[in-house]
Short mmCIF file of C-alpha atoms in Angstrom, two decimals:
data_model
loop_
_atom_site.label_atom_id
_atom_site.label_comp_id
_atom_site.label_asym_id
_atom_site.label_seq_id
_atom_site.Cartn_x
_atom_site.Cartn_y
_atom_site.Cartn_z
CA MET A 360 160.23 34.74 -48.98
CA SER A 361 157.22 34.68 -51.60
CA VAL A 362 155.05 33.93 -48.59
CA LEU A 363 156.27 37.20 -47.11
CA ILE A 364 155.93 39.59 -50.16
CA LEU A 365 152.33 38.12 -51.11
CA GLY A 366 151.38 38.41 -47.13
CA CYS A 367 152.12 41.96 -47.25
CA ALA A 368 150.64 42.65 -50.26
CA LEU A 369 147.76 40.72 -49.31
CA ILE A 370 147.40 42.61 -45.97
CA ALA A 371 147.82 46.34 -47.79
CA ALA A 372 145.21 45.71 -50.70
CA GLN A 373 142.73 44.05 -47.90
CA VAL A 374 143.49 47.61 -45.96
CA MET A 375 142.66 49.85 -48.84
CA LEU A 376 139.53 47.79 -49.96
CA SER A 377 138.53 48.26 -46.27
CA VAL A 378 138.91 51.66 -46.16
CA ALA A 379 136.92 51.85 -49.37
CA ILE A 380 134.53 50.20 -47.80
CA VAL A 381 133.99 52.42 -44.93
CA LEU A 382 133.94 55.35 -47.40
CA ALA A 383 131.22 54.25 -49.17
CA ALA A 384 129.36 53.39 -46.22
CA TRP A 385 129.90 57.13 -45.17
CA ARG A 386 128.30 58.28 -48.72
CA VAL A 387 125.46 55.60 -47.75
CA VAL A 388 124.69 57.08 -44.56
CA HIS A 389 125.37 61.04 -45.22
CA GLY A 390 123.41 60.90 -48.55
CA PRO A 391 122.53 63.75 -49.18
CA ARG A 392 119.54 62.21 -51.35
CA ALA A 393 118.11 58.81 -52.01
CA GLN A 394 119.96 57.97 -55.04
CA ASP A 395 123.48 58.89 -53.61
CA ARG A 396 122.47 56.05 -51.20
CA VAL A 397 121.53 53.43 -53.86
CA LEU A 398 125.13 54.45 -55.12
CA GLY A 399 126.86 54.28 -52.25
CA LEU A 400 125.56 51.01 -51.60
CA ASP A 401 126.18 49.74 -55.09
CA THR A 402 129.72 50.59 -54.83
CA LEU A 403 129.74 49.05 -51.45
CA TYR A 404 128.60 45.63 -52.79
CA VAL A 405 131.30 45.62 -55.68
CA THR A 406 133.87 46.41 -52.97
CA ALA A 407 132.99 44.01 -50.58
CA LEU A 408 133.00 41.27 -53.35
CA LEU A 409 136.69 42.25 -54.26
CA LEU A 410 137.42 41.97 -50.41
CA ILE A 411 136.24 38.52 -50.48
CA VAL A 412 138.18 37.58 -53.73
CA THR A 413 141.34 38.65 -51.92
CA PHE A 414 140.58 36.34 -48.91
CA GLY A 415 139.81 33.31 -51.41
CA ILE A 416 143.71 34.47 -52.40
CA ARG A 417 145.03 34.59 -48.80
CA THR A 418 143.42 31.12 -47.97
CA GLY A 419 144.14 29.51 -51.19
CA SER A 420 140.57 28.02 -51.51
CA ASN A 421 137.75 27.77 -54.03
CA PHE A 422 134.93 28.30 -51.72
CA TYR A 423 135.26 32.16 -51.15
CA PHE A 424 134.28 32.84 -55.06
CA GLU A 425 131.09 30.76 -54.42
CA ALA A 426 130.05 33.97 -52.04
CA ALA A 427 131.46 36.49 -54.35
CA LEU A 428 128.95 35.38 -57.17
CA VAL A 429 126.16 35.36 -54.43
CA ILE A 430 127.14 39.11 -53.67
CA ALA A 431 127.54 39.99 -57.16
CA LEU A 432 123.83 38.47 -58.32
CA LEU A 433 122.41 40.08 -55.00
CA GLY A 434 124.08 43.77 -55.52
CA PHE A 435 122.41 43.63 -59.04
CA THR A 436 119.28 42.51 -58.16
CA ALA A 437 119.21 44.74 -54.93
CA THR A 438 120.19 48.02 -56.89
CA VAL A 439 118.24 47.19 -59.91
CA ALA A 440 115.10 47.56 -57.56
CA MET A 441 115.90 49.94 -55.54
CA ALA A 442 116.80 52.35 -59.08
CA LYS A 443 113.10 51.29 -59.85
CA PHE A 444 111.49 52.29 -57.02
CA LEU A 445 112.90 55.61 -57.10
CA MET A 446 112.02 56.13 -60.46
CA ARG A 447 108.03 55.01 -59.97
CA GLY A 448 107.62 54.53 -56.16
CA GLU A 449 106.99 51.00 -56.37
CA VAL A 450 109.11 47.64 -57.74
CA ILE A 451 106.45 45.48 -59.41
CA GLU A 452 103.86 47.70 -61.13
CA MET B 183 151.46 35.53 -38.17
CA ILE B 184 151.26 36.12 -42.18
CA GLN B 185 149.04 33.72 -43.94
CA ALA B 186 149.27 33.52 -48.03
CA PRO B 187 150.06 30.65 -49.96
CA GLU B 188 153.41 29.24 -51.21
CA LEU B 189 154.12 30.49 -54.65
CA PRO B 190 157.13 30.96 -56.73
CA LEU B 191 158.90 34.33 -56.22
CA TRP B 192 157.96 35.40 -59.71
CA ALA B 193 154.35 34.36 -59.36
CA ALA B 194 153.92 35.95 -56.05
CA ILE B 195 155.42 39.23 -57.22
CA VAL B 196 153.15 39.63 -60.22
CA VAL B 197 150.09 38.69 -57.84
CA SER B 198 151.27 41.34 -55.13
CA LEU B 199 151.02 43.76 -58.22
CA LEU B 200 147.98 43.14 -59.95
CA ILE B 201 146.12 42.98 -56.53
CA LEU B 202 147.80 45.96 -55.24
CA SER B 203 147.09 47.96 -58.21
CA GLY B 204 143.44 46.86 -58.69
CA ALA B 205 142.68 47.97 -54.67
CA SER B 206 144.32 51.25 -55.07
CA LEU B 207 142.25 51.81 -58.28
CA THR B 208 139.09 50.60 -56.07
CA LEU B 209 140.10 53.13 -53.53
CA ILE B 210 140.97 56.06 -55.58
CA GLY B 211 137.34 55.24 -56.91
CA VAL B 212 135.62 55.59 -53.58
CA ILE B 213 137.53 58.28 -52.94
CA GLY B 214 135.78 60.15 -55.86
CA LEU B 215 132.44 58.94 -54.58
CA THR B 216 132.77 60.99 -51.23
CA ARG B 217 134.55 63.88 -52.55
CA LEU B 218 133.07 65.12 -55.90
CA LYS B 219 130.55 67.81 -55.45
CA THR B 220 127.03 66.69 -57.32
CA PHE B 221 125.65 63.17 -58.01
CA TYR B 222 126.04 63.04 -61.70
CA GLU B 223 129.84 63.49 -61.23
CA ARG B 224 130.28 60.81 -58.18
CA VAL B 225 128.53 58.21 -60.59
CA HIS B 226 131.57 58.23 -62.54
CA ALA B 227 133.69 57.24 -59.61
CA PRO B 228 132.60 53.52 -58.76
CA THR B 229 132.86 52.50 -62.28
CA LEU B 230 137.04 52.49 -61.79
CA GLY B 231 136.57 49.93 -59.04
CA ALA B 232 133.95 47.77 -61.33
CA THR B 233 136.05 47.77 -64.56
CA LEU B 234 139.88 47.89 -64.13
CA GLY B 235 140.27 47.20 -60.36
CA GLY B 236 137.86 44.31 -60.63
CA VAL B 237 139.72 43.03 -63.26
CA LEU B 238 143.01 43.08 -62.43
CA ILE B 239 142.31 41.95 -58.50
CA CYS B 240 140.49 38.54 -60.31
CA ALA B 241 143.27 38.64 -62.56
CA GLY B 242 145.61 38.03 -59.80
CA SER B 243 143.13 35.39 -58.08
CA MET B 244 143.23 33.72 -61.80
CA LEU B 245 147.20 33.61 -62.10
CA CYS B 246 147.61 32.55 -58.24
CA PHE B 247 145.14 29.42 -58.14
CA ALA B 248 146.40 28.68 -61.88
CA VAL B 249 150.13 28.10 -60.47
CA LEU B 250 149.30 26.95 -57.02
CA GLN B 251 147.03 23.99 -58.43
CA THR B 252 148.79 23.82 -62.02
CA ARG B 253 145.45 23.74 -63.93
CA VAL B 254 143.43 26.45 -64.99
CA ILE B 255 141.08 28.04 -63.02
CA ALA B 256 139.18 30.41 -65.20
CA HIS B 257 135.62 30.68 -62.91
CA GLU B 258 136.68 34.80 -62.19
CA ILE B 259 136.36 35.23 -65.87
CA LEU B 260 132.52 34.83 -64.75
CA LEU B 261 133.04 36.98 -61.90
CA VAL B 262 134.32 39.44 -63.94
CA GLY B 263 132.06 39.18 -66.78
CA PHE B 264 129.17 39.59 -64.77
CA VAL B 265 130.29 42.86 -63.06
CA LEU B 266 131.77 44.44 -66.17
CA ILE B 267 127.94 43.73 -67.56
CA THR B 268 125.96 44.47 -64.18
CA THR B 269 127.37 47.60 -63.34
CA PRO B 270 126.55 49.82 -66.34
CA VAL B 271 122.97 48.67 -66.25
CA THR B 272 122.54 49.44 -62.80
CA LEU B 273 124.55 53.12 -63.09
CA ILE B 274 121.90 53.71 -66.38
CA LEU B 275 119.02 52.87 -64.19
CA LEU B 276 120.33 54.78 -61.30
CA VAL B 277 120.81 58.09 -63.37
CA ARG B 278 117.62 57.75 -64.82
CA ALA B 279 115.75 57.80 -61.67
CA ALA B 280 117.98 60.61 -60.59
CA LEU B 281 116.90 62.84 -64.04
CA TYR B 282 113.60 61.78 -63.23
CA ARG B 283 113.36 62.96 -59.71
CA ASP B 284 115.88 66.26 -60.52
CA ARG B 285 113.06 67.24 -63.25
CA ALA B 286 110.21 66.64 -61.11
CA GLU B 287 111.71 69.03 -58.65
CA ASP B 288 112.81 71.65 -61.10
CA ASN B 289 116.56 71.45 -60.00
CA PRO B 290 118.69 73.48 -61.77
CA HIS B 291 121.68 72.29 -63.76
CA VAL B 292 119.28 69.23 -65.35
CA PRO B 293 118.82 69.40 -68.95
CA PRO B 294 114.99 69.63 -69.99
CA MET B 295 113.16 66.42 -71.36
CA GLU B 296 113.71 66.42 -74.65
CA MET C 1357 120.56 19.13 -98.33
CA THR C 1358 121.65 22.32 -95.89
CA ALA C 1359 118.46 24.04 -96.18
CA ILE C 1360 116.88 20.63 -94.27
CA THR C 1361 119.79 20.71 -91.79
CA ASN C 1362 119.17 24.50 -91.18
CA ARG C 1363 115.45 24.20 -90.68
CA VAL C 1364 116.19 21.18 -88.47
CA LEU C 1365 118.85 23.18 -86.57
CA LYS C 1366 116.36 26.12 -86.28
CA LEU C 1367 113.55 23.95 -84.62
CA VAL C 1368 116.18 22.15 -81.75
CA LEU C 1369 117.98 25.72 -81.40
CA PRO C 1370 115.84 28.75 -81.16
CA TYR C 1371 118.71 30.91 -80.11
CA PRO C 1372 121.94 28.83 -81.06
CA GLY C 1373 124.22 32.28 -79.31
CA LEU C 1374 122.33 31.84 -76.01
CA THR C 1375 122.77 27.94 -75.91
CA LEU C 1376 126.70 28.44 -76.53
CA ALA C 1377 127.08 31.11 -73.77
CA LEU C 1378 125.14 28.91 -71.35
CA ILE C 1379 127.24 25.73 -72.10
CA LEU C 1380 130.19 28.09 -71.64
CA PHE C 1381 128.50 29.47 -68.26
CA TRP C 1382 127.69 25.89 -66.88
CA VAL C 1383 131.53 24.77 -67.56
CA LEU C 1384 132.87 27.63 -66.04
CA LEU C 1385 131.21 27.45 -62.65
CA HIS C 1386 131.56 23.93 -62.31
CA ASN C 1387 135.45 24.77 -63.42
CA SER C 1388 135.72 21.03 -65.11
CA VAL C 1389 135.12 19.33 -68.09
CA SER C 1390 133.72 15.67 -66.79
CA PRO C 1391 131.68 14.07 -68.61
CA LEU C 1392 128.92 14.88 -65.79
CA THR C 1393 129.45 18.63 -66.20
CA LEU C 1394 129.08 18.19 -70.19
CA THR C 1395 126.10 16.53 -69.94
CA GLY C 1396 124.28 19.00 -67.62
CA ALA C 1397 125.68 22.04 -69.72
CA VAL C 1398 123.91 20.19 -72.90
CA ILE C 1399 120.84 19.66 -71.23
CA ILE C 1400 120.20 23.19 -69.90
CA GLY C 1401 121.75 24.66 -73.17
CA LEU C 1402 118.94 22.53 -74.93
CA LEU C 1403 116.09 23.82 -72.82
CA ALA C 1404 116.71 26.91 -71.21
CA PRO C 1405 116.35 29.15 -74.33
CA TRP C 1406 113.03 27.85 -74.96
CA THR C 1407 111.88 29.96 -72.13
CA LEU C 1408 112.49 32.91 -73.98
CA VAL C 1409 110.47 31.59 -77.42
CA PRO C 1410 106.90 32.78 -75.93
CA LEU C 1411 108.43 35.93 -75.13
CA LYS C 1412 109.63 36.50 -78.72
CA VAL C 1413 112.87 38.14 -78.04
CA PRO C 1414 114.34 38.86 -81.14
CA ARG C 1415 117.47 36.88 -82.81
CA ILE C 1416 120.95 38.61 -82.98
CA ARG C 1417 122.36 38.67 -86.47
CA ILE C 1418 126.19 39.40 -86.16
CA LYS C 1419 127.10 40.66 -89.71
CA SER C 1420 130.61 40.77 -88.79
CA PHE C 1421 133.26 38.90 -86.39
CA THR C 1422 136.25 40.57 -87.29
CA ALA C 1423 134.26 43.84 -86.62
CA CYS C 1424 133.62 42.21 -83.29
CA VAL C 1425 136.71 41.54 -82.63
CA LYS C 1426 138.23 45.27 -83.57
CA LEU C 1427 135.32 46.79 -81.19
CA THR C 1428 136.52 44.67 -78.63
CA GLY C 1429 139.74 45.94 -78.58
CA ILE C 1430 138.88 49.32 -79.06
CA VAL C 1431 136.83 48.89 -76.05
CA ILE C 1432 139.25 47.06 -73.73
CA TYR C 1433 142.21 50.27 -74.81
CA ASP C 1434 139.50 52.79 -73.80
CA ILE C 1435 138.35 51.79 -70.55
CA ILE C 1436 142.17 51.15 -69.18
CA ARG C 1437 142.94 54.82 -70.50
CA SER C 1438 140.10 56.29 -68.91
CA ASN C 1439 140.31 54.67 -66.06
CA PHE C 1440 143.98 56.43 -65.48
CA ALA C 1441 142.47 59.61 -66.42
CA VAL C 1442 139.61 59.65 -64.33
CA ALA C 1443 141.98 58.46 -61.47
CA ALA C 1444 143.97 61.32 -62.30
CA ILE C 1445 141.21 63.63 -61.94
CA ILE C 1446 140.43 62.48 -58.35
CA LEU C 1447 143.52 62.21 -57.13
CA SER C 1448 144.40 65.94 -58.44
CA GLY C 1449 141.55 67.33 -56.51
CA LYS C 1450 140.96 70.85 -56.73
CA ARG C 1451 143.80 71.99 -58.04
CA ARG C 1452 142.70 72.54 -61.63
CA GLU C 1453 139.39 73.96 -62.55
CA ARG C 1454 137.46 70.87 -64.03
CA SER C 1455 133.85 71.06 -65.54
CA SER C 1456 131.47 68.32 -65.96
CA GLY C 1457 128.29 68.25 -67.87
CA PHE C 1458 125.64 66.95 -70.12
CA VAL C 1459 126.17 66.84 -74.13
CA THR C 1460 123.51 66.01 -76.52
CA ILE C 1461 124.41 63.65 -79.61
CA PRO C 1462 122.35 62.60 -82.53
CA LEU C 1463 122.45 58.93 -83.38
CA ASP C 1464 121.79 57.16 -86.57
CA LEU C 1465 121.94 53.77 -84.73
CA THR C 1466 118.51 52.16 -84.84
CA HIS C 1467 119.01 48.95 -83.96
CA SER C 1468 118.17 47.86 -80.47
CA HIS C 1469 120.61 45.76 -80.14
CA ALA C 1470 123.08 48.32 -80.99
CA LEU C 1471 122.16 50.59 -78.90
CA ALA C 1472 122.23 48.49 -75.65
CA VAL C 1473 125.70 47.70 -76.60
CA LEU C 1474 126.60 51.17 -77.11
CA ALA C 1475 124.62 52.04 -73.69
CA ILE C 1476 126.93 49.27 -71.82
CA ILE C 1477 130.04 50.50 -73.59
CA ILE C 1478 129.58 53.95 -72.99
CA THR C 1479 129.00 53.74 -69.45
CA SER C 1480 131.81 51.01 -68.77
CA THR C 1481 134.03 53.35 -69.64
CA PRO C 1482 134.83 55.84 -66.77
CA GLY C 1483 134.18 59.20 -67.45
CA THR C 1484 131.26 59.22 -70.03
CA LEU C 1485 127.56 57.72 -68.68
CA TRP C 1486 124.57 57.00 -71.00
CA ALA C 1487 122.05 59.36 -69.47
CA GLN C 1488 119.01 59.32 -71.39
CA HIS C 1489 117.76 58.12 -75.23
CA ASP C 1490 114.73 59.18 -77.13
CA VAL C 1491 113.63 57.02 -79.50
CA ASP C 1492 111.70 59.02 -81.50
CA THR C 1493 114.08 62.14 -81.91
CA ARG C 1494 117.05 59.50 -81.68
CA ARG C 1495 119.07 62.17 -79.46
CA LEU C 1496 121.44 60.58 -76.78
CA LEU C 1497 122.08 62.49 -73.54
CA LEU C 1498 125.41 61.93 -72.56
CA HIS C 1499 127.03 63.02 -69.12
CA VAL C 1500 130.90 63.79 -69.41
CA PHE C 1501 133.00 63.81 -66.57
CA ASP C 1502 135.79 66.30 -68.22
CA LEU C 1503 134.12 68.29 -70.21
CA VAL C 1504 136.76 70.42 -72.39
CA ASP C 1505 135.10 70.41 -75.70
CA LYS C 1506 131.48 69.14 -76.42
CA THR C 1507 132.73 67.99 -80.28
CA GLU C 1508 135.62 66.16 -79.24
CA TRP C 1509 132.66 63.58 -77.15
CA ILE C 1510 130.54 63.76 -80.08
CA ASP C 1511 133.39 62.96 -82.41
CA LEU C 1512 133.89 59.70 -80.26
CA VAL C 1513 130.64 58.32 -80.35
CA LYS C 1514 130.35 59.56 -84.40
CA ARG C 1515 133.27 58.08 -85.67
CA ARG C 1516 134.64 55.79 -83.02
CA TYR C 1517 131.60 53.64 -81.72
CA GLU C 1518 128.75 54.29 -84.16
CA PRO C 1519 130.32 53.11 -87.60
CA ILE C 1520 131.82 49.95 -86.29
CA LEU C 1521 128.51 48.86 -84.43
CA LYS C 1522 126.74 49.43 -87.68
CA GLU C 1523 128.71 47.14 -89.71
CA ILE C 1524 128.04 44.40 -86.57
CA PHE C 1525 124.46 44.55 -86.30
CA GLU C 1526 123.10 46.57 -89.44
#
């Protein structure tokens, strides 16, 4: 019974997060301006991280946590670099 | 074909509620990202998923592992803390860049430089 | 005696807060309190802060810890409340006329750490966004998602956050 409840909730949550990723990707493709694309990419990173956390709950293993942490670090660095690029035209001055 | 860890019933219900509310808040935030009209409105939307959405999902994960392995698993705190602190920083930088670009192009609806 | 211990402490630990945070980070990352993890944590906590010494980062002095706890409570309450407010606005769609716009707020805060904390608080609360701050004129440009009354938002920053941040840092 508890497996059924948690399993259904996990499927629903994963579907919702996947739809959120698709919508964020739509914003990346659609634009209209460069800052919108970067914002969409940042949202995509955070949503993908949450999706991986739900996968970790489903399998009950700790290994997904490390993948989520790497995504968090990479997402932050990538978005900061792109925001800096939009402002100055170069990343490292 | 439903795969999930074996938890006591109360824990399964609480974890399910936490995950579902977190995921729906994140989804609402991203819907806002696609539907709102201007860039400055859209920046507000993803903070939903990064703050309360993320905290709820990670709280669910923490509770699940704590019950499953009968010891305190706290490394989701690291994840939540990291996302909570970095998302505002990226958004501030992004808005600065957008303001700079809009002013350089003399777009309307943007306050001038002080 | 205490003066001597203070000086020795300052020689060994340039940034005690950072040392503590690094030890906590290491223990959380390994998710254990075994002797091996703790040794690693203490080594990292003692050595890593020295990389900041050549950069001359100013030390943070927290004046009041009760104010810190109070501020944390206020921020958690505000984040939860505005999460639901913004979610309701997004779900209601175009049924209601809504305007968003920029507000200029004159700030009294000058301490750079206090300003950084204020920026993080304001931006991580859905519905408000720190857009720009001018150090010379001390004016803050804020973007508000649901702008009905400008004075309401000026009050929020001036009355709710600024006094308590002053109490902590200045």
